[in-house]
Amino acid sequence: MSENIMLKKSDFESDQAVRWCPGCGDYAILAQTQKIFPEITTEKEKVVFISGIGCSSRFPYYMNTYGFHTIHGRAPTIASGLKITNPDLSVWLVTGDGDGFSIGGNHMIHLLRRNINLNVMLFNNRIYGLTKGQYSPTSEQGKITYSTPMGSLDYPFNPSKLALGAEASFVAKTIDRELIHLQNMIKRASEHQGTSFIEIYQNCNIFNDGAFSELTDKTTKSDRVLSVEHGKPMIFGADSNKGIMLDGTTPRVVEIGKEFSLNDILIHDEGDRFIGDMLSNFTSSDTFPEPIGVLYCKERPTYDDLMVAQMGQAKHQSEKSLSDLLNAGDTWEVE
Amino acid sequence: MSKKIYKETLDHVTIRFAGDSGDGMQLSGGRFTQTSAVVGNDLSTLPDFPAEIRAPAGSLAGVSSFQIHFSSHEIHTPGENPDVLVAMNPAALKVHLKELKPGGTLIINKNAFTAKNLSLAGYETDPSEDGSLLDYYSCHFIEMSKLVTEACSDLELSPKIVDRTKNLCALGVLFWMYDRPLEPTVDWLNKKFKSKPEIIEANVRALNSGYNYGETAEIFTTKYVVEKAQLPKGKYRNMNGTLASCLGLLTASQKSGLPMTFAGYPITPASNLLHTLSNWKSFGIKTYQAEDEIAGIGAALGASYGGALGVTASSGPGIALKTEFLGLAVMTELPLVIINVQRGGPSTGLPTKTEQSDLLQAMYGRNGEAPIPVLSATTPGDCYFAAYEACRVAVKYMTPVILLTDGYLVNGSEPWLIPNPDDLPEFKTSFAKESSNGEKFKPFQRDENTLARPWAIPGTKGLEHRIGGLEKENISGNVSYDSDNHELMIDLRAKKIQKITNEIPETKIFGEEKGDLLILSWGSTHGACRSATETLLEKNAKVGHASIRWINPLPSDLGGIISNYKKVLIPEVNSGQLRKIIRSEYLVDAIGLNQMKGKPIGASSIVKKAEELMNE
Ligand SMILES: Cc1ncc(C[n+]2csc(CCOP(=O)(O)OP(=O)(O)O)c2C)c(N)n1
Ligand code: SF4
Ligand SMILES: [Mg+2]
């Protein structure tokens, strides 16, 4: 059997029965992951999926790769330890909005700032699925849930924006229903050297059904979703006649064809942090469409590479042996 | 004008250096220790730091001390009440005088007894002037600041820098009193301040000024000689518990051939492990300063999952944070070493003081039935062997292991017979391989002898499998909610830990093997218990001392040993945690001696308690 034989989708399917609620967005994400992985690697033994706790975090059980279902919020810590120990592995972290941004928020920001070369898939359904429907840190204010019968009081945060604020080197957004787009984002993440962060809007049809329906319904989505691509103008709308224009440093939604032409429309540049920040601000606004695609991507040295380099340097600088260390300092003989 | 100097031989001496945090007492103590080691004494040390890094100069809170007990025979403790107290300022005198032995020697830096310092220490009259000390102690009021200023008058150094050398002046006085050579300290200064010749010069002059003061001052009439101790043959060095722990970890990594990843978050008194190991990258040791203690143990567990020896260390509050991950390590049956350098608790407690109060937390502090092997170190140098053993057992039995040390052990030091790593127990490791007959990999198929599961690391072809915190089906490792399987798995996990009794050598008894009283200890109480037993045996008491390394599992011969004595005494720096375990395990009426004063228990209180019990 040759080393580089192309794997199939079925090679990535484990023998465990998938146990999400029928209709859950997680199914689509799993299927697209299994579909695209043959294009990502021919060595599935080097792939490790690590998750925390939540519906989404059951994901590793269904991938026929190495997998570690850890504890609530702490997957980034295990993934970091694993990756620095064996930088050769392809490490994937699957987390939920509660797992990754409530209990595990601290680990998440530090993972992003360190830029360890691994991939994060955040299943954002804006609800706690596994514990049966409490609001999450990404739920909109006023959310009525079991724990907030009169509406939640706290203001949500926006994971992609937070990721950028934590100095993420790769931030992408996609939606469970955008199958090909989802595959592309996973592929892109795999190619990025550094922590790749993908926020996936995922419908929890049991506890938060329709949270993203505006972005997925045929009738509304083209006006509500802006799919950005590097080097391409930011246009959207059913007739591709709307775009984003910069007025000084202020973005505006404009109609193409009348006052403004295609030339006035902002061209997406993944390496431009200003644009990344701007796009991340569009989320949940009434004025702007929801951006999907790679919002920001700019490589910088990864923690694991820097560590390998430092280890090499240390080896180079010191030839001490264990015996040298044991016998160091002032010693004396007792006869 | 030469004076007559008498020489008197002493068996052992305890000196305490005390001063303001800025007075360099740890340095004086450290140098006295090194010199005593080199001249061949046995010794044991106990540094004591204030919790505040920058407590106001001259305040009671800012007093730092260092105690050394050195001797011409084997000793096991840093001593209790010192024979000599060096007090560099009024606050140091105030804090420590009550512990100086009646009739002990008091050496005072007279220049620090200023009105301001006296009032900071709460003295209404100057004890160095009012005669209040003279009746009780042999007092030497030395103008150390003045001595060093005069000695360095022709050097172009600021008065402040010169004044800082007074700790070497104090050291010089003691070197004279105890007839020790100055060369090791001079050599050390030369190395330490290589690029600053004027600093070396000032310190050497300060050292000599103290020594010469002893030589010339009328009141110093006697030099004390503490002869070499008869220690086992071999090559020695002085060793503290931090370095010993780290060397033990390194030896484990080298002997097993496993790379090591150490992940931790700074906390007193465990930080020095992270610092020390961070210098050993050339040995392939990766160190990782995590964002918190949870991330520390998580990264260590991730490392173990990846085929390295994952190690984390912390103390008090940090260990509390790691609890949930301990459960995951138990459930996934991965090797992991957790070092708890115990300090005074609860909560932030006494960060710089020692205590043994986390034993029950180590034993039971988890949700569910989650047995974890727990072992302890007895002396600073023993941390080496304990750390090695922790690693070896973690890998052999595929389990997290908790090693309990404490503030006294990591900061204390003793002469250490340098071990040969070849003499340590064998440390074999093997990773699972794809089966040749195409059989599906079974991640929870256990080794018959150890009940350990295979270590199957990512990157190995054909072994792709999933693990996690959910209960798993026996053998296949698939998620299982089956009730019978759950009970079986609890049982298997517990049996596996019990198998570790096979690793525990026969418990050695010091003293009588049968008799009136067994003194039973774990961890750093060892030394005081041993000294107390020596004293009791000299008085013909029928006592024996057993020190146990492993608390979970307990040695299999312990029950029999206990039954050989009429009574069992368990001294601990906690409210009786091992005692609870021993009582419930062996149904014996074990009696405790419990002190929680932030320092080791003294041998004398053990002797007293033992005699009380035997006279009852
Ligand atoms: C320490 C701890 N606290 C609480 C829980 C209970 N818990 C499990 S999953 C979860 C929230 C999951 O929400 P999210 O991360 O959004 O995942 P989803 O189920 O929505 O995919 C909670 C609170 C737990 N398992 N562990
Ligand atoms: S509760 Fe929601 S998120 Fe969880 S499996 Fe069901 S639909 Fe999916
Ligand atoms: Mg969720």
mmCIF file with all atom_site columns, N, CA, C and O in Angstrom, chain A residues 310-335:
data_model
loop_
_atom_site.group_PDB
_atom_site.id
_atom_site.type_symbol
_atom_site.label_atom_id
_atom_site.label_alt_id
_atom_site.label_comp_id
_atom_site.label_asym_id
_atom_site.label_entity_id
_atom_site.label_seq_id
_atom_site.pdbx_PDB_ins_code
_atom_site.Cartn_x
_atom_site.Cartn_y
_atom_site.Cartn_z
_atom_site.occupancy
_atom_site.B_iso_or_equiv
_atom_site.pdbx_formal_charge
_atom_site.auth_seq_id
_atom_site.auth_comp_id
_atom_site.auth_asym_id
_atom_site.auth_atom_id
_atom_site.pdbx_PDB_model_num
ATOM 1   N N  . GLN A 1 310 ? 13.933 26.881 19.834 1.00 0.00 ? 310 GLN A N  1
ATOM 2   C CA . GLN A 1 310 ? 14.597 27.139 21.111 1.00 0.00 ? 310 GLN A CA 1
ATOM 3   C C  . GLN A 1 310 ? 15.237 25.862 21.683 1.00 0.00 ? 310 GLN A C  1
ATOM 4   O O  . GLN A 1 310 ? 16.337 25.894 22.215 1.00 0.00 ? 310 GLN A O  1
ATOM 5   N N  . MET A 1 311 ? 14.511 24.757 21.507 1.00 0.00 ? 311 MET A N  1
ATOM 6   C CA . MET A 1 311 ? 15.051 23.483 21.991 1.00 0.00 ? 311 MET A CA 1
ATOM 7   C C  . MET A 1 311 ? 16.344 23.155 21.244 1.00 0.00 ? 311 MET A C  1
ATOM 8   O O  . MET A 1 311 ? 17.318 22.687 21.831 1.00 0.00 ? 311 MET A O  1
ATOM 9   N N  . GLY A 1 312 ? 16.325 23.405 19.942 1.00 0.00 ? 312 GLY A N  1
ATOM 10  C CA . GLY A 1 312 ? 17.502 23.135 19.115 1.00 0.00 ? 312 GLY A CA 1
ATOM 11  C C  . GLY A 1 312 ? 18.672 24.001 19.547 1.00 0.00 ? 312 GLY A C  1
ATOM 12  O O  . GLY A 1 312 ? 19.805 23.531 19.700 1.00 0.00 ? 312 GLY A O  1
ATOM 13  N N  . GLN A 1 313 ? 18.351 25.248 19.796 1.00 0.00 ? 313 GLN A N  1
ATOM 14  C CA . GLN A 1 313 ? 19.378 26.199 20.223 1.00 0.00 ? 313 GLN A CA 1
ATOM 15  C C  . GLN A 1 313 ? 19.987 25.749 21.556 1.00 0.00 ? 313 GLN A C  1
ATOM 16  O O  . GLN A 1 313 ? 21.203 25.788 21.744 1.00 0.00 ? 313 GLN A O  1
ATOM 17  N N  . ALA A 1 314 ? 19.119 25.315 22.457 1.00 0.00 ? 314 ALA A N  1
ATOM 18  C CA . ALA A 1 314 ? 19.598 24.874 23.775 1.00 0.00 ? 314 ALA A CA 1
ATOM 19  C C  . ALA A 1 314 ? 20.531 23.678 23.637 1.00 0.00 ? 314 ALA A C  1
ATOM 20  O O  . ALA A 1 314 ? 21.566 23.600 24.293 1.00 0.00 ? 314 ALA A O  1
ATOM 21  N N  . LYS A 1 315 ? 20.151 22.750 22.767 1.00 0.00 ? 315 LYS A N  1
ATOM 22  C CA . LYS A 1 315 ? 20.988 21.548 22.539 1.00 0.00 ? 315 LYS A CA 1
ATOM 23  C C  . LYS A 1 315 ? 22.352 21.963 22.032 1.00 0.00 ? 315 LYS A C  1
ATOM 24  O O  . LYS A 1 315 ? 23.367 21.391 22.406 1.00 0.00 ? 315 LYS A O  1
ATOM 25  N N  . HIS A 1 316 ? 22.313 22.966 21.175 1.00 0.00 ? 316 HIS A N  1
ATOM 26  C CA . HIS A 1 316 ? 23.527 23.454 20.549 1.00 0.00 ? 316 HIS A CA 1
ATOM 27  C C  . HIS A 1 316 ? 24.446 24.106 21.576 1.00 0.00 ? 316 HIS A C  1
ATOM 28  O O  . HIS A 1 316 ? 25.659 24.012 21.502 1.00 0.00 ? 316 HIS A O  1
ATOM 29  N N  . GLN A 1 317 ? 23.821 24.791 22.539 1.00 0.00 ? 317 GLN A N  1
ATOM 30  C CA . GLN A 1 317 ? 24.602 25.580 23.496 1.00 0.00 ? 317 GLN A CA 1
ATOM 31  C C  . GLN A 1 317 ? 25.157 24.765 24.649 1.00 0.00 ? 317 GLN A C  1
ATOM 32  O O  . GLN A 1 317 ? 26.061 25.198 25.336 1.00 0.00 ? 317 GLN A O  1
ATOM 33  N N  . SER A 1 318 ? 24.532 23.618 24.925 1.00 0.00 ? 318 SER A N  1
ATOM 34  C CA . SER A 1 318 ? 24.970 22.883 26.110 1.00 0.00 ? 318 SER A CA 1
ATOM 35  C C  . SER A 1 318 ? 25.153 21.418 25.794 1.00 0.00 ? 318 SER A C  1
ATOM 36  O O  . SER A 1 318 ? 24.300 20.795 25.169 1.00 0.00 ? 318 SER A O  1
ATOM 37  N N  . GLU A 1 319 ? 26.272 20.895 26.246 1.00 0.00 ? 319 GLU A N  1
ATOM 38  C CA . GLU A 1 319 ? 26.503 19.474 26.052 1.00 0.00 ? 319 GLU A CA 1
ATOM 39  C C  . GLU A 1 319 ? 26.515 18.749 27.375 1.00 0.00 ? 319 GLU A C  1
ATOM 40  O O  . GLU A 1 319 ? 27.068 17.668 27.514 1.00 0.00 ? 319 GLU A O  1
ATOM 41  N N  . LYS A 1 320 ? 25.916 19.376 28.385 1.00 0.00 ? 320 LYS A N  1
ATOM 42  C CA . LYS A 1 320 ? 25.895 18.769 29.716 1.00 0.00 ? 320 LYS A CA 1
ATOM 43  C C  . LYS A 1 320 ? 25.158 17.436 29.694 1.00 0.00 ? 320 LYS A C  1
ATOM 44  O O  . LYS A 1 320 ? 24.169 17.273 28.984 1.00 0.00 ? 320 LYS A O  1
ATOM 45  N N  . SER A 1 321 ? 25.638 16.524 30.514 1.00 0.00 ? 321 SER A N  1
ATOM 46  C CA . SER A 1 321 ? 24.949 15.244 30.656 1.00 0.00 ? 321 SER A CA 1
ATOM 47  C C  . SER A 1 321 ? 24.245 15.215 32.007 1.00 0.00 ? 321 SER A C  1
ATOM 48  O O  . SER A 1 321 ? 24.468 16.080 32.855 1.00 0.00 ? 321 SER A O  1
ATOM 49  N N  . LEU A 1 322 ? 23.410 14.209 32.181 1.00 0.00 ? 322 LEU A N  1
ATOM 50  C CA . LEU A 1 322 ? 22.736 14.044 33.464 1.00 0.00 ? 322 LEU A CA 1
ATOM 51  C C  . LEU A 1 322 ? 23.761 13.945 34.584 1.00 0.00 ? 322 LEU A C  1
ATOM 52  O O  . LEU A 1 322 ? 23.619 14.547 35.653 1.00 0.00 ? 322 LEU A O  1
ATOM 53  N N  . SER A 1 323 ? 24.818 13.201 34.313 1.00 0.00 ? 323 SER A N  1
ATOM 54  C CA . SER A 1 323 ? 25.844 13.035 35.329 1.00 0.00 ? 323 SER A CA 1
ATOM 55  C C  . SER A 1 323 ? 26.496 14.379 35.678 1.00 0.00 ? 323 SER A C  1
ATOM 56  O O  . SER A 1 323 ? 26.800 14.655 36.842 1.00 0.00 ? 323 SER A O  1
ATOM 57  N N  . ASP A 1 324 ? 26.671 15.238 34.680 1.00 0.00 ? 324 ASP A N  1
ATOM 58  C CA . ASP A 1 324 ? 27.217 16.575 34.960 1.00 0.00 ? 324 ASP A CA 1
ATOM 59  C C  . ASP A 1 324 ? 26.316 17.317 35.930 1.00 0.00 ? 324 ASP A C  1
ATOM 60  O O  . ASP A 1 324 ? 26.786 17.966 36.867 1.00 0.00 ? 324 ASP A O  1
ATOM 61  N N  . LEU A 1 325 ? 25.012 17.238 35.688 1.00 0.00 ? 325 LEU A N  1
ATOM 62  C CA . LEU A 1 325 ? 24.089 17.964 36.563 1.00 0.00 ? 325 LEU A CA 1
ATOM 63  C C  . LEU A 1 325 ? 24.079 17.379 37.966 1.00 0.00 ? 325 LEU A C  1
ATOM 64  O O  . LEU A 1 325 ? 24.045 18.098 38.955 1.00 0.00 ? 325 LEU A O  1
ATOM 65  N N  . LEU A 1 326 ? 24.115 16.056 38.034 1.00 0.00 ? 326 LEU A N  1
ATOM 66  C CA . LEU A 1 326 ? 24.097 15.418 39.356 1.00 0.00 ? 326 LEU A CA 1
ATOM 67  C C  . LEU A 1 326 ? 25.337 15.793 40.155 1.00 0.00 ? 326 LEU A C  1
ATOM 68  O O  . LEU A 1 326 ? 25.290 15.929 41.363 1.00 0.00 ? 326 LEU A O  1
ATOM 69  N N  . ASN A 1 327 ? 26.444 15.960 39.446 1.00 0.00 ? 327 ASN A N  1
ATOM 70  C CA . ASN A 1 327 ? 27.710 16.218 40.124 1.00 0.00 ? 327 ASN A CA 1
ATOM 71  C C  . ASN A 1 327 ? 28.097 17.689 40.153 1.00 0.00 ? 327 ASN A C  1
ATOM 72  O O  . ASN A 1 327 ? 29.231 18.032 40.488 1.00 0.00 ? 327 ASN A O  1
ATOM 73  N N  . ALA A 1 328 ? 27.156 18.565 39.795 1.00 0.00 ? 328 ALA A N  1
ATOM 74  C CA . ALA A 1 328 ? 27.486 19.991 39.713 1.00 0.00 ? 328 ALA A CA 1
ATOM 75  C C  . ALA A 1 328 ? 27.650 20.601 41.103 1.00 0.00 ? 328 ALA A C  1
ATOM 76  O O  . ALA A 1 328 ? 27.258 20.019 42.107 1.00 0.00 ? 328 ALA A O  1
ATOM 77  N N  . GLY A 1 329 ? 28.221 21.808 41.131 1.00 0.00 ? 329 GLY A N  1
ATOM 78  C CA . GLY A 1 329 ? 28.362 22.531 42.397 1.00 0.00 ? 329 GLY A CA 1
ATOM 79  C C  . GLY A 1 329 ? 29.533 21.996 43.203 1.00 0.00 ? 329 GLY A C  1
ATOM 80  O O  . GLY A 1 329 ? 30.336 21.206 42.720 1.00 0.00 ? 329 GLY A O  1
ATOM 81  N N  . ASP A 1 330 ? 29.614 22.453 44.446 1.00 0.00 ? 330 ASP A N  1
ATOM 82  C CA . ASP A 1 330 ? 30.704 21.987 45.313 1.00 0.00 ? 330 ASP A CA 1
ATOM 83  C C  . ASP A 1 330 ? 30.434 20.560 45.736 1.00 0.00 ? 330 ASP A C  1
ATOM 84  O O  . ASP A 1 330 ? 29.375 20.259 46.258 1.00 0.00 ? 330 ASP A O  1
ATOM 85  N N  . THR A 1 331 ? 31.395 19.702 45.516 1.00 0.00 ? 331 THR A N  1
ATOM 86  C CA . THR A 1 331 ? 31.230 18.319 45.949 1.00 0.00 ? 331 THR A CA 1
ATOM 87  C C  . THR A 1 331 ? 32.402 17.950 46.850 1.00 0.00 ? 331 THR A C  1
ATOM 88  O O  . THR A 1 331 ? 33.417 18.631 46.858 1.00 0.00 ? 331 THR A O  1
ATOM 89  N N  . TRP A 1 332 ? 32.242 16.908 47.631 1.00 0.00 ? 332 TRP A N  1
ATOM 90  C CA . TRP A 1 332 ? 33.336 16.432 48.482 1.00 0.00 ? 332 TRP A CA 1
ATOM 91  C C  . TRP A 1 332 ? 33.208 14.931 48.672 1.00 0.00 ? 332 TRP A C  1
ATOM 92  O O  . TRP A 1 332 ? 32.125 14.375 48.500 1.00 0.00 ? 332 TRP A O  1
ATOM 93  N N  . GLU A 1 333 ? 34.339 14.343 48.971 1.00 0.00 ? 333 GLU A N  1
ATOM 94  C CA . GLU A 1 333 ? 34.372 12.888 49.149 1.00 0.00 ? 333 GLU A CA 1
ATOM 95  C C  . GLU A 1 333 ? 34.331 12.545 50.624 1.00 0.00 ? 333 GLU A C  1
ATOM 96  O O  . GLU A 1 333 ? 35.026 13.172 51.418 1.00 0.00 ? 333 GLU A O  1
ATOM 97  N N  . VAL A 1 334 ? 33.550 11.584 50.978 1.00 0.00 ? 334 VAL A N  1
ATOM 98  C CA . VAL A 1 334 ? 33.650 11.018 52.324 1.00 0.00 ? 334 VAL A CA 1
ATOM 99  C C  . VAL A 1 334 ? 34.328 9.667  52.175 1.00 0.00 ? 334 VAL A C  1
ATOM 100 O O  . VAL A 1 334 ? 33.859 8.809  51.429 1.00 0.00 ? 334 VAL A O  1
ATOM 101 N N  . GLU A 1 335 ? 35.456 9.536  52.856 1.00 0.00 ? 335 GLU A N  1
ATOM 102 C CA . GLU A 1 335 ? 36.237 8.297  52.693 1.00 0.00 ? 335 GLU A CA 1
ATOM 103 C C  . GLU A 1 335 ? 35.712 7.212  53.623 1.00 0.00 ? 335 GLU A C  1
ATOM 104 O O  . GLU A 1 335 ? 35.303 7.478  54.726 1.00 0.00 ? 335 GLU A O  1
#
